[in-house]
Short mmCIF file of C-alpha atoms and ligand atoms in Angstrom, two decimals:
data_model
loop_
_atom_site.label_atom_id
_atom_site.label_comp_id
_atom_site.label_asym_id
_atom_site.label_seq_id
_atom_site.Cartn_x
_atom_site.Cartn_y
_atom_site.Cartn_z
CA MET A 1 43.89 42.08 -35.50
CA TYR A 2 40.27 42.81 -34.63
CA VAL A 3 40.67 42.44 -30.86
CA GLU A 4 43.99 43.15 -29.18
CA MET A 5 44.87 42.82 -25.52
CA LYS A 6 48.19 44.45 -24.69
CA HIS A 7 49.92 43.89 -21.34
CA ILE A 8 46.72 43.83 -19.31
CA TYR A 9 46.99 43.73 -15.51
CA LYS A 10 44.05 43.50 -13.13
CA THR A 11 43.89 43.03 -9.36
CA PHE A 12 40.87 42.46 -7.10
CA ASP A 13 41.62 43.45 -3.48
CA GLY A 14 45.30 42.68 -3.95
CA PHE A 15 44.61 39.40 -5.81
CA GLN A 16 46.18 39.38 -9.26
CA ALA A 17 43.46 38.15 -11.64
CA SER A 18 45.27 39.17 -14.87
CA LYS A 19 49.05 39.23 -15.27
CA ASP A 20 50.50 40.78 -18.39
CA VAL A 21 47.75 39.36 -20.63
CA SER A 22 48.44 39.90 -24.34
CA PHE A 23 46.81 38.26 -27.37
CA GLY A 24 45.16 39.15 -30.66
CA ILE A 25 42.09 37.81 -32.45
CA LYS A 26 41.47 38.27 -36.17
CA LYS A 27 38.19 39.45 -37.63
CA GLY A 28 35.73 36.58 -38.04
CA GLN A 29 37.64 34.18 -35.79
CA LEU A 30 36.04 32.05 -33.11
CA ALA A 31 38.45 32.15 -30.18
CA ALA A 32 38.38 30.15 -26.95
CA LEU A 33 39.75 31.25 -23.59
CA LEU A 34 40.65 27.86 -22.12
CA GLY A 35 41.95 27.26 -18.62
CA PRO A 36 41.12 25.81 -15.21
CA SER A 37 38.55 27.43 -12.93
CA GLY A 38 39.94 30.61 -11.33
CA SER A 39 42.57 31.14 -14.04
CA GLY A 40 41.13 34.55 -15.01
CA LYS A 41 39.04 33.77 -18.09
CA THR A 42 35.85 35.58 -17.05
CA THR A 43 37.92 38.57 -15.90
CA ILE A 44 39.38 38.90 -19.42
CA LEU A 45 35.95 38.64 -21.04
CA ARG A 46 34.47 41.24 -18.69
CA MET A 47 37.30 43.69 -19.40
CA ILE A 48 36.81 43.33 -23.16
CA ALA A 49 33.09 43.99 -22.64
CA GLY A 50 33.76 47.03 -20.46
CA LEU A 51 32.15 45.47 -17.36
CA ASP A 52 35.50 45.63 -15.52
CA MET A 53 38.42 48.04 -15.97
CA PRO A 54 42.03 46.86 -16.23
CA ASP A 55 44.57 48.47 -13.87
CA SER A 56 46.91 48.94 -16.82
CA GLY A 57 47.37 47.86 -20.44
CA ASP A 58 45.44 48.55 -23.63
CA ILE A 59 42.27 46.99 -24.99
CA ILE A 60 41.95 47.61 -28.72
CA ILE A 61 38.88 46.74 -30.77
CA ASP A 62 38.92 47.35 -34.51
CA GLY A 63 41.91 49.67 -34.22
CA THR A 64 40.48 51.85 -31.44
CA ARG A 65 41.61 51.86 -27.81
CA VAL A 66 38.38 51.27 -25.89
CA ASN A 67 39.62 51.37 -22.27
CA ASN A 68 37.60 54.50 -21.59
CA LEU A 69 34.58 53.58 -23.68
CA PRO A 70 31.54 52.48 -21.63
CA ALA A 71 30.21 48.94 -22.21
CA SER A 72 27.12 50.27 -23.99
CA ARG A 73 29.27 51.90 -26.67
CA ARG A 74 31.59 49.00 -27.47
CA GLY A 75 29.24 47.22 -29.89
CA ILE A 76 29.54 43.93 -28.03
CA GLY A 77 27.02 41.15 -27.41
CA PHE A 78 27.44 39.16 -24.19
CA VAL A 79 26.04 35.73 -23.37
CA PHE A 80 26.40 35.21 -19.63
CA GLN A 81 27.31 31.94 -17.96
CA ASN A 82 23.78 31.21 -16.69
CA TYR A 83 22.09 32.91 -19.71
CA ALA A 84 20.54 35.50 -17.33
CA LEU A 85 17.29 35.54 -19.29
CA PHE A 86 14.63 37.84 -17.84
CA ARG A 87 12.26 35.41 -16.14
CA TYR A 88 9.15 37.55 -16.37
CA MET A 89 9.59 38.38 -20.05
CA THR A 90 8.59 36.24 -23.00
CA VAL A 91 11.18 34.87 -25.39
CA ALA A 92 10.33 37.63 -27.89
CA ASP A 93 10.64 40.36 -25.25
CA ASN A 94 13.97 38.93 -24.08
CA ILE A 95 15.31 39.13 -27.63
CA ALA A 96 13.86 42.63 -28.09
CA PHE A 97 15.46 43.98 -24.92
CA GLY A 98 18.61 45.53 -26.40
CA LEU A 99 16.62 47.05 -29.25
CA GLN A 100 14.20 48.64 -26.81
CA VAL A 101 17.14 50.10 -24.89
CA GLN A 102 18.30 51.58 -28.22
CA LYS A 103 14.79 53.01 -28.69
CA LYS A 104 14.25 51.36 -32.06
CA SER A 105 10.79 51.68 -33.61
CA LYS A 106 8.13 49.04 -32.88
CA GLY A 107 8.11 47.87 -36.49
CA GLU A 108 11.87 47.52 -36.61
CA ILE A 109 11.93 45.59 -33.34
CA LYS A 110 9.18 43.22 -34.49
CA ALA A 111 10.95 42.47 -37.77
CA ARG A 112 14.32 41.88 -36.11
CA VAL A 113 12.83 39.61 -33.42
CA GLU A 114 11.06 37.53 -36.08
CA GLU A 115 14.27 37.24 -38.06
CA LEU A 116 16.19 36.05 -34.99
CA LEU A 117 13.47 33.60 -33.89
CA GLU A 118 13.74 32.14 -37.37
CA LEU A 119 17.54 31.99 -37.16
CA ILE A 120 17.41 30.01 -33.89
CA SER A 121 14.61 27.75 -35.21
CA MET A 122 12.16 28.93 -32.54
CA ALA A 123 9.74 30.85 -34.76
CA ASP A 124 6.67 29.50 -32.91
CA LEU A 125 8.01 29.91 -29.39
CA GLY A 126 8.21 33.72 -29.08
CA LYS A 127 5.35 33.86 -26.55
CA ARG A 128 6.84 31.30 -24.17
CA TYR A 129 8.54 32.20 -20.89
CA PRO A 130 12.06 31.02 -19.99
CA HIS A 131 10.80 28.36 -17.52
CA GLN A 132 8.90 26.72 -20.39
CA LEU A 133 12.12 26.10 -22.35
CA SER A 134 14.82 23.41 -22.30
CA GLY A 135 18.40 24.35 -21.43
CA GLY A 136 19.37 24.29 -25.09
CA GLN A 137 16.44 26.53 -26.06
CA LYS A 138 17.37 29.01 -23.32
CA GLN A 139 20.89 29.09 -24.70
CA ARG A 140 19.55 29.84 -28.16
CA VAL A 141 17.43 32.70 -26.81
CA ALA A 142 20.42 34.16 -24.94
CA PHE A 143 22.38 33.95 -28.20
CA ALA A 144 19.61 35.71 -30.16
CA ARG A 145 19.26 38.39 -27.49
CA ALA A 146 22.99 39.13 -27.65
CA LEU A 147 22.89 39.30 -31.45
CA ALA A 148 19.78 41.49 -31.73
CA PRO A 149 21.50 44.91 -31.73
CA ASN A 150 23.94 43.71 -34.44
CA PRO A 151 27.14 43.66 -32.38
CA GLN A 152 30.53 43.42 -34.07
CA LEU A 153 31.90 41.15 -31.36
CA LEU A 154 30.19 38.34 -29.44
CA LEU A 155 31.42 37.19 -26.02
CA LEU A 156 30.13 33.99 -24.41
CA ASP A 157 30.99 32.86 -20.89
CA GLU A 158 30.90 29.04 -20.53
CA PRO A 159 27.99 28.83 -23.00
CA PHE A 160 27.60 25.05 -22.64
CA ALA A 161 28.21 24.64 -18.91
CA ALA A 162 24.54 24.38 -17.92
CA ILE A 163 23.56 22.08 -20.80
CA ASP A 164 23.01 18.33 -20.40
CA ALA A 165 26.03 16.39 -21.56
CA ARG A 166 23.66 14.58 -23.91
CA VAL A 167 22.89 17.66 -26.03
CA ARG A 168 26.06 19.63 -25.39
CA GLN A 169 27.89 18.31 -28.42
CA GLU A 170 24.96 19.03 -30.72
CA LEU A 171 24.74 22.61 -29.39
CA ARG A 172 28.45 23.14 -29.87
CA SER A 173 28.24 22.46 -33.57
CA TRP A 174 25.00 24.47 -33.74
CA LEU A 175 26.72 27.47 -32.18
CA LYS A 176 29.78 27.18 -34.40
CA ASP A 177 27.55 26.97 -37.44
CA MET A 178 25.48 30.01 -36.35
CA ILE A 179 28.56 32.11 -35.62
CA GLY A 180 29.97 31.20 -39.02
CA ARG A 181 26.71 32.06 -40.73
CA VAL A 182 26.39 35.43 -38.98
CA GLY A 183 30.11 35.98 -39.58
CA ILE A 184 30.71 37.59 -36.21
CA THR A 185 34.07 37.63 -34.39
CA SER A 186 33.46 35.66 -31.18
CA ILE A 187 35.25 34.73 -27.96
CA PHE A 188 33.98 32.03 -25.63
CA VAL A 189 35.20 30.92 -22.24
CA THR A 190 35.53 27.26 -21.35
CA HIS A 191 37.40 24.98 -18.95
CA ASP A 192 36.66 22.02 -21.24
CA GLN A 193 39.49 21.37 -23.68
CA GLU A 194 37.36 19.17 -25.90
CA GLU A 195 34.97 22.06 -26.44
CA ALA A 196 37.82 24.39 -27.35
CA LEU A 197 39.58 21.87 -29.60
CA GLU A 198 36.40 21.01 -31.42
CA ILE A 199 35.07 24.45 -32.35
CA ALA A 200 37.72 27.17 -31.85
CA ASP A 201 39.96 28.63 -34.59
CA LEU A 202 42.24 30.09 -31.91
CA ILE A 203 42.80 28.84 -28.36
CA ILE A 204 44.19 31.11 -25.64
CA VAL A 205 45.31 29.00 -22.68
CA THR A 206 45.12 30.77 -19.30
CA ASN A 207 46.68 29.77 -15.98
CA HIS A 208 46.96 31.83 -12.76
CA GLY A 209 45.89 35.01 -14.56
CA ALA A 210 48.50 34.71 -17.33
CA VAL A 211 48.36 33.53 -20.94
CA GLU A 212 50.41 30.35 -21.31
CA GLN A 213 50.01 30.06 -25.08
CA ALA A 214 47.78 31.27 -27.90
CA GLY A 215 47.50 29.28 -31.12
CA SER A 216 45.40 27.04 -33.33
CA PRO A 217 44.19 23.73 -31.86
CA GLU A 218 46.97 22.01 -33.85
CA GLU A 219 49.66 24.30 -32.42
CA ILE A 220 48.40 23.97 -28.87
CA CYS A 221 48.28 20.17 -29.09
CA GLU A 222 51.30 19.48 -31.22
CA LYS A 223 53.63 22.29 -30.15
CA PRO A 224 52.89 23.07 -26.51
CA GLN A 225 55.18 25.88 -25.39
CA THR A 226 55.01 25.49 -21.62
CA ASP A 227 54.93 22.63 -19.13
CA PHE A 228 51.45 23.72 -18.07
CA VAL A 229 50.03 23.43 -21.60
CA ARG A 230 51.77 20.08 -22.08
CA GLU A 231 50.15 18.72 -18.93
CA PHE A 232 46.76 20.42 -19.30
CA ILE A 233 46.05 19.28 -22.86
CA ASP A 234 45.26 15.63 -23.41
CA VAL A 235 47.02 14.93 -26.71
CA LYS A 236 45.50 11.46 -26.97
CA ARG A 237 42.06 13.00 -27.09
CA TRP A 238 43.20 15.37 -29.82
CA GLU A 239 44.55 12.48 -31.88
CA ALA A 240 41.29 10.59 -31.46
CA MET A 241 39.31 13.66 -32.58
CA LYS A 242 41.53 14.09 -35.63
CA ALA A 243 41.07 10.43 -36.57
CA VAL A 244 37.28 10.80 -36.36
CA SER A 245 37.24 13.95 -38.48
CA LEU A 246 39.39 12.22 -41.11
CA THR A 247 36.98 9.30 -41.40
CA GLN A 248 34.04 11.74 -41.59
CA SER A 249 35.65 13.87 -44.26
CA PRO A 250 33.37 14.27 -47.30
CA HIS A 251 36.32 13.68 -49.65
CA PRO A 252 38.30 10.79 -48.21
CA ARG A 253 41.56 10.05 -49.96
CA SER A 254 41.36 6.39 -50.76
N1 ADP B 301 34.93 40.88 -8.42
C1 ADP B 301 35.90 40.13 -7.88
N2 ADP B 301 36.35 40.39 -6.64
C2 ADP B 301 37.34 39.64 -6.09
N3 ADP B 301 37.96 38.62 -6.71
C3 ADP B 301 37.55 38.31 -7.94
C4 ADP B 301 36.50 39.06 -8.61
N4 ADP B 301 36.32 38.51 -9.83
C5 ADP B 301 37.20 37.49 -9.93
N5 ADP B 301 37.94 37.38 -8.82
C6 ADP B 301 39.01 36.39 -8.57
O1 ADP B 301 39.88 36.38 -9.70
C7 ADP B 301 40.25 35.05 -10.01
C8 ADP B 301 39.91 34.75 -11.46
O2 ADP B 301 38.51 34.72 -11.59
P1 ADP B 301 37.76 34.47 -12.96
O3 ADP B 301 38.24 35.44 -13.97
O4 ADP B 301 36.31 34.46 -12.66
O5 ADP B 301 38.29 33.02 -13.34
P2 ADP B 301 37.69 31.91 -14.34
O6 ADP B 301 36.63 32.54 -15.16
O7 ADP B 301 38.86 31.44 -15.13
O8 ADP B 301 37.16 30.81 -13.46
C9 ADP B 301 39.53 34.13 -9.04
O9 ADP B 301 40.43 33.75 -8.03
C10 ADP B 301 38.43 35.00 -8.49
O10 ADP B 301 38.12 34.65 -7.17
MG1 MG B 302 34.56 32.10 -15.25
#
């Protein structure tokens, strides 16, 4: 396992936000933390990143217990829920931010920023400011900024929440494709089961601070292990999605 959460507990002012959370994610997987609002998804992501500390339990990344490692030393890229782009910085400067913090040379920063602008198909837009971009473009910049320092793990909190429904689907497949191409282990938070079912390799279902079930989309839909999962997941939607992907398969069995 590349990321392991072992018996994590976390309280905020007496409120239990994580209850005995355990799961593992393999290297290269795209995992989804899926659950209703307030079920503790962001709390889990922030603890993996080192932005919050668990009360007890172990967080293991690549075989090392990182509980006491500061966020800056965990090798993690984080895409926040609202992108949190720096408004007074250009696109290029936003992407360069983490590299500047690392005190990389000017030449190195320039080359890396150009490479990332190319990757997100925004090669000509480096001089723009965030307010001159669409929601989808802002998301791409936030993604590039998180990737710039070459993290080993990418965390994304509700990456599609602020995107128009119209382009959300397109961005989902774009993000999945990018993550696959970069080959980075990634965890994203969502309350939207369709999002999780469509792009995740592994789905971790959260409810009231606990993990209800972790498994592939097939396992979650076809073998729900708790009443909550059975009620939360709309199996009809899953069957419809499967039917569509069968008809779109490049090698249909006729
Ligand atoms: N810093 C905090 N202080 C107090 N309560 C918090 C804090 N962060 C989260 N919580 C509470 O923990 C619960 C889980 O929050 P969160 O992890 O953000 O859920 P989700 O991301 O699934 O919506 C919520 O009830 C929230 O109010
Ligand atoms: Mg959240």
